[in-house]
Coordinates of C-alpha atoms in Angstrom, one line a residue:
M1 CA 4.9 49.3 -6.4
T2 CA 6.5 51.3 -4.9
L3 CA 10.4 52.2 -4.9
A4 CA 11.2 51.0 -1.9
L5 CA 9.0 48.0 -2.1
A6 CA 11.4 47.7 -5.6
I7 CA 14.4 47.6 -3.7
L8 CA 13.7 46.1 -0.9
P9 CA 14.2 41.8 -2.7
I10 CA 17.5 43.6 -3.7
A11 CA 18.6 44.8 -0.6
L12 CA 17.3 41.6 1.4
L13 CA 19.7 39.9 -1.3
L14 CA 23.1 41.6 -0.2
A15 CA 22.4 41.7 3.3
L16 CA 21.4 37.4 3.5
M17 CA 24.7 36.9 1.4
T18 CA 26.6 39.1 3.1
S19 CA 25.6 39.9 6.6
P20 CA 27.9 38.4 9.3
W21 CA 25.1 38.8 11.9
P22 CA 23.2 37.4 13.6
R23 CA 25.8 35.3 13.9
R24 CA 24.3 32.3 14.1
W25 CA 22.1 31.8 10.8
L26 CA 23.6 34.7 8.5
P27 CA 25.4 35.0 5.9
L28 CA 23.4 32.4 3.9
P29 CA 25.3 30.9 1.1
A30 CA 23.3 31.3 -2.6
H31 CA 21.3 27.7 -3.1
V32 CA 19.2 29.4 0.2
A33 CA 19.5 33.3 0.1
V34 CA 18.1 33.1 -3.1
P35 CA 15.3 31.0 -3.3
I36 CA 14.4 32.4 -1.1
V37 CA 14.4 36.4 -2.1
A38 CA 13.1 34.7 -4.9
V39 CA 10.0 34.3 -3.5
L40 CA 9.8 36.9 -2.0
A41 CA 9.8 39.4 -5.5
Y42 CA 6.8 37.3 -6.4
A43 CA 5.2 37.4 -3.5
L44 CA 5.3 40.8 -3.4
R45 CA 4.5 41.2 -7.2
L46 CA 1.3 39.4 -6.3
L47 CA 0.0 41.4 -3.7
E48 CA 1.0 44.1 -5.5
P49 CA -2.1 46.5 -6.3
G50 CA -3.0 47.4 -9.6
A51 CA -0.2 45.2 -10.8
G52 CA -3.0 43.5 -13.8
S53 CA -3.2 40.0 -13.9
P54 CA -1.2 37.6 -11.4
T55 CA -0.6 35.4 -14.7
L56 CA 2.1 36.7 -15.7
I57 CA 4.1 36.7 -12.5
H58 CA 3.0 33.3 -12.4
A59 CA 4.0 32.7 -16.0
A60 CA 7.3 35.3 -15.7
T61 CA 7.4 32.9 -12.4
I62 CA 8.2 29.4 -15.0
D63 CA 10.3 31.6 -17.7
G64 CA 12.9 31.9 -14.9
V65 CA 13.2 27.9 -14.1
L66 CA 13.7 27.5 -17.4
S67 CA 16.0 29.5 -18.4
S68 CA 18.3 28.6 -15.6
L69 CA 18.5 25.5 -18.3
T70 CA 20.8 27.9 -20.0
P71 CA 23.6 28.9 -17.7
L72 CA 23.1 24.9 -15.9
A73 CA 23.4 23.4 -19.4
I74 CA 26.3 25.3 -19.7
V75 CA 28.1 24.9 -16.5
F76 CA 27.4 21.2 -16.8
G77 CA 29.7 20.7 -20.0
A78 CA 31.9 23.6 -18.6
I79 CA 32.7 21.3 -15.0
L80 CA 32.4 18.2 -17.6
L81 CA 35.0 19.5 -19.7
F82 CA 36.9 20.9 -16.8
K83 CA 36.9 16.9 -14.7
V84 CA 38.1 15.7 -18.2
M85 CA 41.5 17.2 -18.4
E86 CA 41.9 17.5 -15.2
A87 CA 41.0 13.5 -14.5
S88 CA 43.1 12.5 -17.4
G89 CA 46.3 14.6 -16.5
A90 CA 45.8 16.7 -19.3
M91 CA 45.6 19.9 -17.3
A92 CA 48.8 18.9 -14.8
V93 CA 50.7 19.2 -18.4
L94 CA 49.1 22.2 -20.0
A95 CA 50.1 23.7 -15.7
A96 CA 53.7 22.4 -16.2
R97 CA 54.2 23.6 -20.3
L98 CA 52.5 27.0 -19.5
R99 CA 55.5 27.1 -16.4
V100 CA 57.8 26.4 -19.0
L101 CA 56.6 29.3 -21.3
S102 CA 56.7 31.5 -18.3
P103 CA 57.1 30.7 -14.7
D104 CA 56.1 34.4 -14.1
P105 CA 52.7 34.6 -12.3
I106 CA 52.1 37.5 -13.3
A107 CA 52.9 36.7 -17.3
Q108 CA 49.8 33.2 -16.6
L109 CA 47.0 35.1 -15.1
M110 CA 47.2 37.4 -17.8
L111 CA 48.1 34.8 -21.2
V112 CA 45.0 33.3 -19.4
G113 CA 42.8 35.6 -17.2
W114 CA 42.8 39.2 -19.5
A115 CA 43.9 37.0 -23.5
F116 CA 42.4 34.0 -23.5
S117 CA 39.3 35.2 -22.3
F118 CA 38.7 38.1 -24.3
L119 CA 39.4 35.6 -27.1
V120 CA 36.2 33.4 -25.7
E121 CA 34.4 36.1 -25.6
G122 CA 33.9 37.5 -28.5
L123 CA 33.9 34.2 -30.2
S124 CA 30.9 32.8 -27.5
G125 CA 30.0 35.2 -24.5
F126 CA 27.4 33.4 -22.2
G127 CA 30.0 32.9 -18.8
T128 CA 32.5 30.4 -21.6
P129 CA 35.0 32.6 -21.0
A130 CA 36.1 33.2 -17.3
A131 CA 34.7 28.8 -17.2
L132 CA 37.9 28.2 -19.4
A133 CA 40.6 30.3 -18.4
A134 CA 39.6 30.0 -14.8
P135 CA 39.7 26.5 -14.2
I136 CA 43.2 26.2 -16.1
L137 CA 45.0 29.3 -13.7
V138 CA 43.5 27.3 -10.8
G139 CA 45.5 24.1 -12.3
L140 CA 48.6 26.7 -12.4
G141 CA 48.2 26.7 -8.1
F142 CA 46.2 30.0 -8.2
P143 CA 43.3 30.2 -6.0
A144 CA 40.6 29.4 -6.8
L145 CA 37.8 31.8 -5.0
R146 CA 39.9 35.1 -6.0
V147 CA 40.5 33.4 -9.7
A148 CA 37.4 33.2 -10.3
A149 CA 36.3 36.8 -9.0
M150 CA 39.4 38.0 -11.3
C151 CA 38.3 36.3 -14.4
L152 CA 34.6 37.9 -13.7
I153 CA 36.4 41.3 -13.3
M154 CA 38.4 40.6 -17.1
N155 CA 35.9 39.4 -19.0
S156 CA 33.9 42.8 -18.3
V157 CA 35.9 44.5 -21.3
P158 CA 34.8 42.2 -24.3
V159 CA 31.9 41.6 -23.8
S160 CA 29.7 44.7 -25.4
F161 CA 31.2 42.8 -28.0
G162 CA 31.0 39.3 -27.4
A163 CA 29.4 36.2 -28.9
V164 CA 30.5 38.1 -32.2
G165 CA 29.1 41.7 -31.4
T166 CA 25.5 39.8 -30.2
P167 CA 25.2 43.0 -27.6
T168 CA 24.9 45.3 -29.5
W169 CA 23.8 44.4 -32.6
F170 CA 21.1 42.2 -31.7
G171 CA 20.8 44.1 -27.4
L172 CA 19.5 47.5 -29.0
S173 CA 17.6 45.7 -32.2
G174 CA 14.7 47.6 -29.4
V175 CA 15.0 50.7 -30.5
D176 CA 15.5 51.7 -34.2
L177 CA 18.6 52.3 -34.7
S178 CA 20.4 52.9 -38.7
A179 CA 23.5 50.8 -39.5
G180 CA 25.5 53.9 -38.9
E181 CA 23.8 54.6 -35.5
I182 CA 24.8 51.2 -34.2
G183 CA 28.3 51.4 -35.6
E184 CA 29.2 54.3 -33.8
I185 CA 27.7 53.1 -30.3
G186 CA 29.8 50.3 -30.9
W187 CA 32.2 52.7 -31.5
R188 CA 32.2 54.6 -28.6
T189 CA 31.5 51.9 -26.1
A190 CA 35.0 50.5 -26.9
L191 CA 36.6 53.8 -26.3
V192 CA 35.0 53.3 -22.8
H193 CA 35.8 50.0 -22.1
A194 CA 39.6 51.4 -23.5
A195 CA 39.8 54.6 -21.2
A196 CA 38.7 51.3 -18.1
A197 CA 40.8 48.1 -19.2
P198 CA 43.9 49.5 -17.7
A199 CA 41.8 49.2 -14.0
V200 CA 40.0 46.7 -15.1
G201 CA 42.9 44.7 -16.3
L202 CA 44.9 46.2 -12.2
L203 CA 42.5 45.4 -10.5
A204 CA 41.3 42.0 -11.6
L205 CA 45.9 41.3 -11.5
R206 CA 45.7 42.5 -7.4
V207 CA 42.7 40.2 -6.5
V208 CA 45.2 37.9 -6.9
A209 CA 49.0 39.2 -6.4
P210 CA 50.3 41.7 -3.8
W211 CA 51.0 44.4 -5.9
S212 CA 54.8 44.1 -5.6
Q213 CA 54.6 41.5 -7.7
I214 CA 53.2 44.0 -10.1
R215 CA 54.4 46.3 -10.3
P216 CA 57.6 45.5 -11.2
R217 CA 55.4 43.7 -14.5
L218 CA 53.1 46.2 -14.9
G219 CA 55.1 47.2 -18.6
F220 CA 54.4 44.4 -19.2
V221 CA 51.0 43.8 -17.9
M222 CA 50.5 47.4 -20.0
V223 CA 52.2 46.3 -23.0
V224 CA 49.5 42.7 -23.2
I225 CA 46.5 45.3 -22.0
A226 CA 46.9 47.4 -25.4
S227 CA 47.6 45.1 -27.8
S228 CA 44.0 43.8 -27.3
V229 CA 42.4 47.1 -27.0
G230 CA 44.7 48.6 -29.9
P231 CA 43.1 46.0 -32.4
Y232 CA 40.0 46.3 -30.6
V233 CA 38.8 49.9 -30.8
L234 CA 40.1 50.2 -34.2
A235 CA 37.5 47.4 -35.2
S236 CA 35.0 48.5 -33.6
R237 CA 35.3 51.8 -35.8
F238 CA 34.3 49.0 -38.5
T239 CA 31.5 46.4 -38.0
P240 CA 30.2 45.8 -33.8
E241 CA 30.4 41.5 -34.5
F242 CA 34.3 41.2 -34.3
P243 CA 36.0 43.8 -31.7
S244 CA 36.7 41.4 -28.8
I245 CA 37.4 38.1 -31.6
V246 CA 39.8 40.5 -33.0
G247 CA 41.5 42.3 -29.6
G248 CA 42.0 38.7 -28.0
L249 CA 43.7 37.2 -31.3
A250 CA 46.1 40.1 -31.5
G251 CA 46.7 40.4 -27.2
L252 CA 47.3 36.3 -27.4
I253 CA 50.1 36.8 -30.0
G254 CA 51.2 40.6 -28.0
A255 CA 51.7 38.6 -24.6
A256 CA 53.0 35.5 -26.5
A257 CA 55.7 37.8 -28.1
C258 CA 55.8 39.8 -24.3
V259 CA 56.8 36.9 -22.8
R260 CA 59.3 35.5 -25.7
W261 CA 61.2 38.3 -26.1
R262 CA 61.0 39.0 -22.0
I263 CA 59.2 42.7 -23.4
G264 CA 58.1 44.2 -19.5
L265 CA 59.6 41.3 -17.1
P266 CA 61.6 41.5 -14.4
A267 CA 65.0 39.6 -15.7
A268 CA 64.7 36.1 -13.6
S269 CA 60.9 35.1 -13.0
R270 CA 60.1 33.0 -9.9
S271 CA 58.2 29.8 -10.3
H272 CA 54.9 29.3 -8.2
G273 CA 52.7 26.7 -7.1
G274 CA 49.6 28.7 -5.7
D275 CA 48.4 29.7 -2.2
Q276 CA 45.8 28.3 -1.2
T277 CA 45.7 31.2 1.7
G278 CA 43.8 33.2 -0.4
A279 CA 47.2 35.5 1.5
P280 CA 47.9 37.9 -2.5
A281 CA 50.8 38.2 -0.4
S282 CA 52.3 35.1 -0.6
V283 CA 50.6 34.4 -4.4
A284 CA 55.2 33.7 -5.0
D285 CA 56.2 32.1 -2.4
A286 CA 54.4 29.5 -2.3
S287 CA 56.1 25.3 -3.4
P288 CA 57.6 26.1 -6.7
S289 CA 57.8 22.7 -7.5
G290 CA 54.1 23.4 -9.5
P291 CA 51.5 20.5 -10.8
V292 CA 52.9 17.3 -9.7
L293 CA 52.1 15.2 -12.8
A294 CA 49.9 12.1 -12.6
A295 CA 52.1 8.2 -13.9
G296 CA 49.8 8.1 -17.0
A297 CA 50.3 12.4 -17.8
R298 CA 54.0 12.2 -18.0
S299 CA 53.7 10.1 -20.9
M300 CA 51.4 12.6 -22.9
S301 CA 51.8 14.4 -25.2
I302 CA 51.2 18.9 -25.4
A303 CA 49.5 18.3 -28.6
R304 CA 47.3 15.8 -27.0
A305 CA 46.8 17.6 -23.6
V306 CA 46.0 20.5 -25.2
F307 CA 43.4 19.1 -28.3
P308 CA 40.3 19.8 -26.0
L309 CA 40.3 23.6 -25.4
V310 CA 42.2 24.3 -28.8
A311 CA 38.7 22.0 -30.4
T312 CA 36.4 23.6 -28.1
V313 CA 38.0 27.1 -29.6
I314 CA 37.5 25.4 -32.8
L315 CA 34.5 24.6 -32.8
L316 CA 33.1 28.0 -30.6
A317 CA 34.4 30.3 -33.7
G318 CA 33.1 27.6 -36.7
T319 CA 29.8 27.9 -34.4
R320 CA 29.7 31.7 -34.1
I321 CA 31.0 32.9 -37.4
D322 CA 28.2 33.6 -39.9
A323 CA 30.5 33.2 -43.1
V324 CA 30.8 29.2 -42.0
G325 CA 26.7 29.1 -42.5
L326 CA 26.4 27.1 -39.4
K327 CA 25.2 29.6 -36.3
S328 CA 21.5 30.3 -39.3
L329 CA 21.9 26.3 -39.1
L330 CA 21.5 25.7 -35.0
N331 CA 19.3 29.0 -34.2
S332 CA 17.0 27.7 -36.7
D333 CA 13.5 27.1 -36.1
A334 CA 11.9 25.7 -38.9
G335 CA 10.2 22.8 -39.5
S336 CA 8.9 22.8 -36.3
V337 CA 6.7 20.3 -34.7
A338 CA 4.8 21.7 -31.3
A339 CA 2.2 20.5 -29.6
R340 CA -0.1 22.5 -26.4
I341 CA 0.7 21.7 -22.8
P342 CA -3.2 22.0 -21.4
A343 CA -3.4 25.1 -18.6
L344 CA 0.9 25.8 -19.0
G345 CA 0.9 26.4 -22.7
E346 CA 2.7 25.0 -26.2
A347 CA 6.2 23.1 -26.5
W348 CA 7.3 22.9 -29.3
I349 CA 10.7 21.5 -30.6
S350 CA 12.6 22.1 -34.5
P351 CA 14.6 19.8 -35.8
A352 CA 18.3 21.5 -35.1
L353 CA 17.0 20.8 -31.6
V354 CA 16.0 24.0 -30.5
V355 CA 13.4 24.0 -28.2
G356 CA 10.5 25.9 -26.7
L357 CA 7.1 26.7 -24.9
R358 CA 5.4 29.5 -26.3
E359 CA 2.6 30.9 -24.8
I360 CA 3.2 30.5 -20.9
L361 CA -0.2 30.4 -19.4
G362 CA -2.0 32.4 -22.3
T363 CA 0.9 35.1 -21.7
E364 CA 2.8 36.8 -24.4
T365 CA 6.1 35.3 -22.3
A366 CA 7.8 32.3 -24.3
W367 CA 10.9 30.7 -23.6
R368 CA 13.4 29.1 -26.2
M369 CA 16.6 27.3 -26.2
P370 CA 18.4 26.4 -29.2
L371 CA 20.8 22.9 -27.8
L372 CA 23.7 23.0 -30.1
Y373 CA 24.3 26.4 -30.1
V374 CA 24.2 27.1 -26.4
P375 CA 27.4 26.6 -25.4
F376 CA 26.4 22.8 -23.6
I377 CA 26.3 19.9 -26.5
L378 CA 29.2 22.6 -28.7
P379 CA 31.6 22.4 -27.5
F380 CA 31.9 21.2 -24.5
V381 CA 29.9 18.0 -24.3
L382 CA 31.1 16.6 -27.8
I383 CA 34.5 17.7 -27.6
S384 CA 34.4 16.1 -24.0
L385 CA 33.3 12.9 -25.1
V386 CA 36.2 12.4 -28.9
S387 CA 38.5 13.6 -26.0
I388 CA 38.1 10.4 -23.7
P389 CA 40.0 8.3 -25.9
V390 CA 42.3 10.9 -27.5
L391 CA 43.4 10.9 -23.8
R392 CA 43.3 7.1 -22.6
M393 CA 41.0 7.4 -20.4
S394 CA 40.1 4.4 -18.0
S395 CA 36.2 3.4 -18.4
A396 CA 36.6 3.8 -14.3
T397 CA 37.7 7.1 -14.5
T398 CA 35.5 7.9 -17.8
L399 CA 32.9 7.1 -14.7
A400 CA 33.9 9.2 -11.6
T401 CA 35.0 12.0 -14.3
W402 CA 30.3 12.4 -15.1
S403 CA 29.3 10.7 -11.0
D404 CA 31.5 13.7 -10.3
T405 CA 30.0 16.1 -12.9
L406 CA 26.6 15.4 -11.1
R407 CA 27.4 15.7 -8.0
R408 CA 28.4 18.9 -8.3
L409 CA 25.3 20.2 -9.4
A410 CA 22.6 20.0 -7.1
R411 CA 23.2 23.2 -4.7
P412 CA 24.3 25.5 -8.2
A413 CA 20.9 24.6 -9.6
I414 CA 19.6 25.5 -7.1
A415 CA 20.9 28.9 -6.9
L416 CA 20.6 29.2 -10.8
A417 CA 16.5 28.6 -10.9
G418 CA 16.4 31.1 -8.2
A419 CA 18.0 33.9 -9.6
L420 CA 16.1 33.9 -12.8
V421 CA 13.3 33.7 -10.8
L422 CA 14.1 36.7 -9.6
A423 CA 15.2 38.1 -12.7
K424 CA 12.5 37.2 -14.8
V425 CA 9.8 38.7 -12.2
M426 CA 11.7 42.0 -11.0
T427 CA 11.3 42.3 -15.1
A428 CA 8.2 41.0 -15.9
G429 CA 5.5 43.6 -16.9
G430 CA 7.1 46.8 -18.9
D431 CA 7.0 49.6 -16.9
A432 CA 5.7 48.7 -13.8
S433 CA 8.5 46.3 -13.8
P434 CA 10.4 46.4 -10.7
V435 CA 13.5 47.2 -12.1
T436 CA 12.3 49.6 -14.7
R437 CA 11.3 50.8 -11.7
I438 CA 14.6 51.8 -9.9
G439 CA 15.4 53.2 -13.4
L440 CA 13.1 55.2 -13.9
A441 CA 13.3 57.0 -10.7
L442 CA 18.1 57.1 -11.3
A443 CA 16.7 59.1 -14.2
D444 CA 14.2 61.3 -12.1
A445 CA 16.7 62.4 -9.3
T446 CA 19.1 63.1 -11.6
G447 CA 17.8 65.0 -14.7
E448 CA 20.1 65.9 -16.5
S449 CA 22.8 64.6 -14.5
W450 CA 21.7 61.1 -16.4
P451 CA 24.4 60.2 -18.6
Y452 CA 26.3 60.0 -15.5
F453 CA 24.3 57.4 -14.0
A454 CA 23.2 55.6 -17.3
P455 CA 26.4 53.2 -17.1
L456 CA 25.1 52.0 -13.9
L457 CA 21.4 51.1 -15.3
G458 CA 22.9 48.6 -17.5
A459 CA 25.2 47.3 -15.0
V460 CA 22.1 46.5 -13.0
G461 CA 19.7 44.8 -16.0
A462 CA 23.0 42.5 -16.2
F463 CA 23.4 42.1 -12.5
F464 CA 19.8 40.3 -13.1
S465 CA 19.8 38.6 -16.1
G466 CA 23.9 37.9 -16.7
S467 CA 23.3 39.6 -19.7
N468 CA 25.0 42.7 -21.3
T469 CA 22.1 41.6 -24.7
V470 CA 19.3 41.4 -21.7
S471 CA 20.0 44.6 -19.9
N472 CA 20.2 46.3 -23.2
L473 CA 16.7 44.7 -25.3
T474 CA 15.8 45.7 -21.4
F475 CA 16.6 49.1 -20.7
A476 CA 17.9 50.0 -23.9
P477 CA 14.3 51.8 -25.0
I478 CA 14.0 52.8 -21.9
Q479 CA 17.2 55.1 -22.1
A480 CA 16.4 56.1 -25.5
A481 CA 13.0 57.7 -24.2
I482 CA 15.3 58.9 -21.2
A483 CA 17.9 60.8 -23.7
G484 CA 14.4 61.7 -25.8
T485 CA 12.9 64.2 -23.0
L486 CA 15.8 65.0 -21.6
S487 CA 17.7 65.9 -25.4
L488 CA 20.6 64.1 -24.9
D489 CA 22.5 62.1 -27.2
R490 CA 20.6 59.4 -27.5
V491 CA 23.9 57.6 -29.3
T492 CA 25.9 58.7 -26.2
V493 CA 23.3 57.2 -23.5
L494 CA 22.9 54.2 -25.8
A495 CA 26.9 53.5 -25.7
L496 CA 27.2 53.9 -22.1
Q497 CA 23.9 51.7 -21.2
S498 CA 26.1 49.0 -23.2
A499 CA 28.8 49.4 -21.2
G500 CA 27.7 49.0 -18.3
G501 CA 25.8 45.9 -19.4
A502 CA 29.2 44.7 -19.8
M503 CA 30.6 46.2 -16.5
G504 CA 27.6 44.4 -14.3
N505 CA 28.0 40.8 -15.0
M506 CA 31.2 41.1 -12.9
V507 CA 28.3 41.5 -10.1
C508 CA 25.6 38.9 -11.5
I509 CA 24.6 36.5 -8.2
H510 CA 24.3 33.5 -11.6
N511 CA 27.7 34.4 -13.4
I512 CA 29.8 33.5 -9.5
V513 CA 27.1 30.8 -8.8
A514 CA 28.0 28.8 -12.2
V515 CA 32.3 29.7 -12.1
A516 CA 32.0 28.4 -7.9
A517 CA 30.6 25.8 -9.4
V518 CA 32.7 25.0 -11.9
L519 CA 35.7 25.8 -9.7
G520 CA 34.5 23.2 -7.3
L521 CA 33.3 26.6 -4.9
A522 CA 29.9 25.8 -4.3
A523 CA 29.8 22.5 -2.9
K524 CA 31.5 24.2 0.1
R525 CA 29.2 25.2 2.9
P526 CA 30.3 28.7 4.5
D527 CA 31.7 26.9 7.5
Q528 CA 33.5 24.7 6.0
M529 CA 35.4 27.7 3.5
G530 CA 37.9 29.5 4.8
P531 CA 38.5 33.9 4.1
D532 CA 38.9 33.1 0.6
G533 CA 36.7 29.9 0.0
Q534 CA 39.5 27.6 0.2
G535 CA 38.5 25.4 3.2
P536 CA 38.9 24.8 6.7
G537 CA 40.1 27.3 8.5
G538 CA 39.9 31.2 9.0
R539 CA 36.2 31.5 10.0
G540 CA 34.3 34.1 10.4
P541 CA 32.8 35.2 13.8
G542 CA 30.4 32.0 14.8
G543 CA 32.3 29.5 13.0
R544 CA 30.7 30.5 9.3
G545 CA 32.8 31.6 6.5
P546 CA 31.0 34.3 3.8
G547 CA 29.7 31.7 1.6
E548 CA 31.2 31.7 -1.8
V549 CA 28.6 33.9 -3.9
A550 CA 29.0 36.8 -1.3
A551 CA 32.7 36.5 -0.7
V552 CA 33.8 36.3 -4.9
L553 CA 31.5 39.9 -4.9
R554 CA 33.3 41.3 -2.0
L555 CA 36.3 41.1 -4.7
T556 CA 34.3 42.5 -7.8
I557 CA 32.1 45.1 -6.0
G558 CA 35.3 47.8 -5.8
P559 CA 36.7 47.3 -9.1
L560 CA 32.9 47.3 -10.7
L561 CA 32.5 50.5 -9.0
V562 CA 36.1 52.0 -10.3
Y563 CA 34.3 51.5 -13.8
A564 CA 31.9 52.9 -12.9
A565 CA 33.5 56.3 -11.9
I566 CA 35.7 56.1 -15.7
A567 CA 32.5 54.9 -17.5
A568 CA 31.0 58.3 -15.9
A569 CA 34.5 60.1 -16.1
M570 CA 34.0 59.2 -20.6
A571 CA 30.1 60.3 -20.2
G572 CA 31.0 63.7 -19.9
L573 CA 34.7 63.9 -22.2
L574 CA 31.2 62.1 -25.1
G575 CA 29.0 64.9 -24.2
V576 CA 32.1 67.1 -24.8
V577 CA 32.7 65.9 -28.3
Y578 CA 29.5 65.2 -29.8
G579 CA 27.1 67.1 -27.9

């Protein structure tokens, strides 16, 4: 496959979702554009001369459809928890208490969008931080689409050590590395993220709030970022597993302390009600009344209101930290029972409810999904069910909550399936895959300057897969080979790969689709969305808005490029220090 054909699906996807011409039918929403591009990529791989057996491409397509069940299950659970808290009034109570803690909008954004998300990423990964933080911020009155973009941008710094360090210690397992080298990669990765963190935090805030609001609170923002990033970097010197957990906990404590003693905050902070027009300049100027509590929620204690979130975080911690003993159990394939499905492969299930399909179409392609480890049944569905009596929801309200959750999944399911099929088809075939060809072409074009561009390859991997772990598994061996060929420091190049995989999460299509689905944005048609994706009005030419994915992508692409520039600068610095 030529480089032009390898790049074609990416270019077409961006054009279909963002181009304003021709006005009558572009841009297309994600649930239309992504499947179209996936079909094109599939056809190109089948028609590629010398691509080998078409069976591999067919198997990759099946793998993509099955793999989409994981993000779809997470989205279902997150929407369900959100709807339970919303319908019961718990979200309104939580928002009201957060306003009491601090009516300052920037403080709220940093507490929830930065510190809380940092901790959840360290515990879980899988896109859980945005799924938990974004609804809280929307409940506080911030515009949903801008909150989605902000959460994706902020949830980049902790990603390399998310899910108890999985992207680092497991994602780099395809390269023969010693424990010492893995530790050193983690340390250098953390340094790259630490250098980018202040800019990332400010750029994320700027998506939601005007600079005139941020500037007087700049000291507060920097102290909160430093309170999480400092311990995060220090922890990375000793272990690749706990930096984001340590940083998240420290950040929450630091943010709460700054709010309590008004460190870096103006003497008088105004409350806000959010701006539903999408103009960030009016965040602080909307109605100060905040969310109106429903009659049933007025008597709800804060302990009951926060129960779903606290229980979710505790259960995530219990299922992720090895010392508890549940992580290995929930991922165990032991004692599995298998059955051969003619012409398809071998389906299997273990007592721990790990399900999978081996030898898809007779190839080595395999799919696997640990139902109890993926944040779906545990914690989201279980906590949602337990919360129904705790929050004293009526049967009618409960039924409506489940119905609304299922209704929201239709379009995201199509978009997610298309995104994962596209990812699998584009990465199938190892060195012959289109994504690998793009990476090798970049390396050939840059030569010894490759370290400055190495993070972009990691970002490309995350763009397709939505996972820093998968990006590292796919591209770490290539990065190591490039480093060896060009006599570059392998540890530094791999650290830049891991940092790039983290920053690429903010522009990944299926991550954007997922958070948009949780917030209900994916249920809107393009012609129902204004420039901020909030509703009618402000339509683009021909009466069509940009669509939820394109609108979020436009808000996140700039911060990604800034992140890449900072990573490139750090590549030069690390090259000087480590040779």
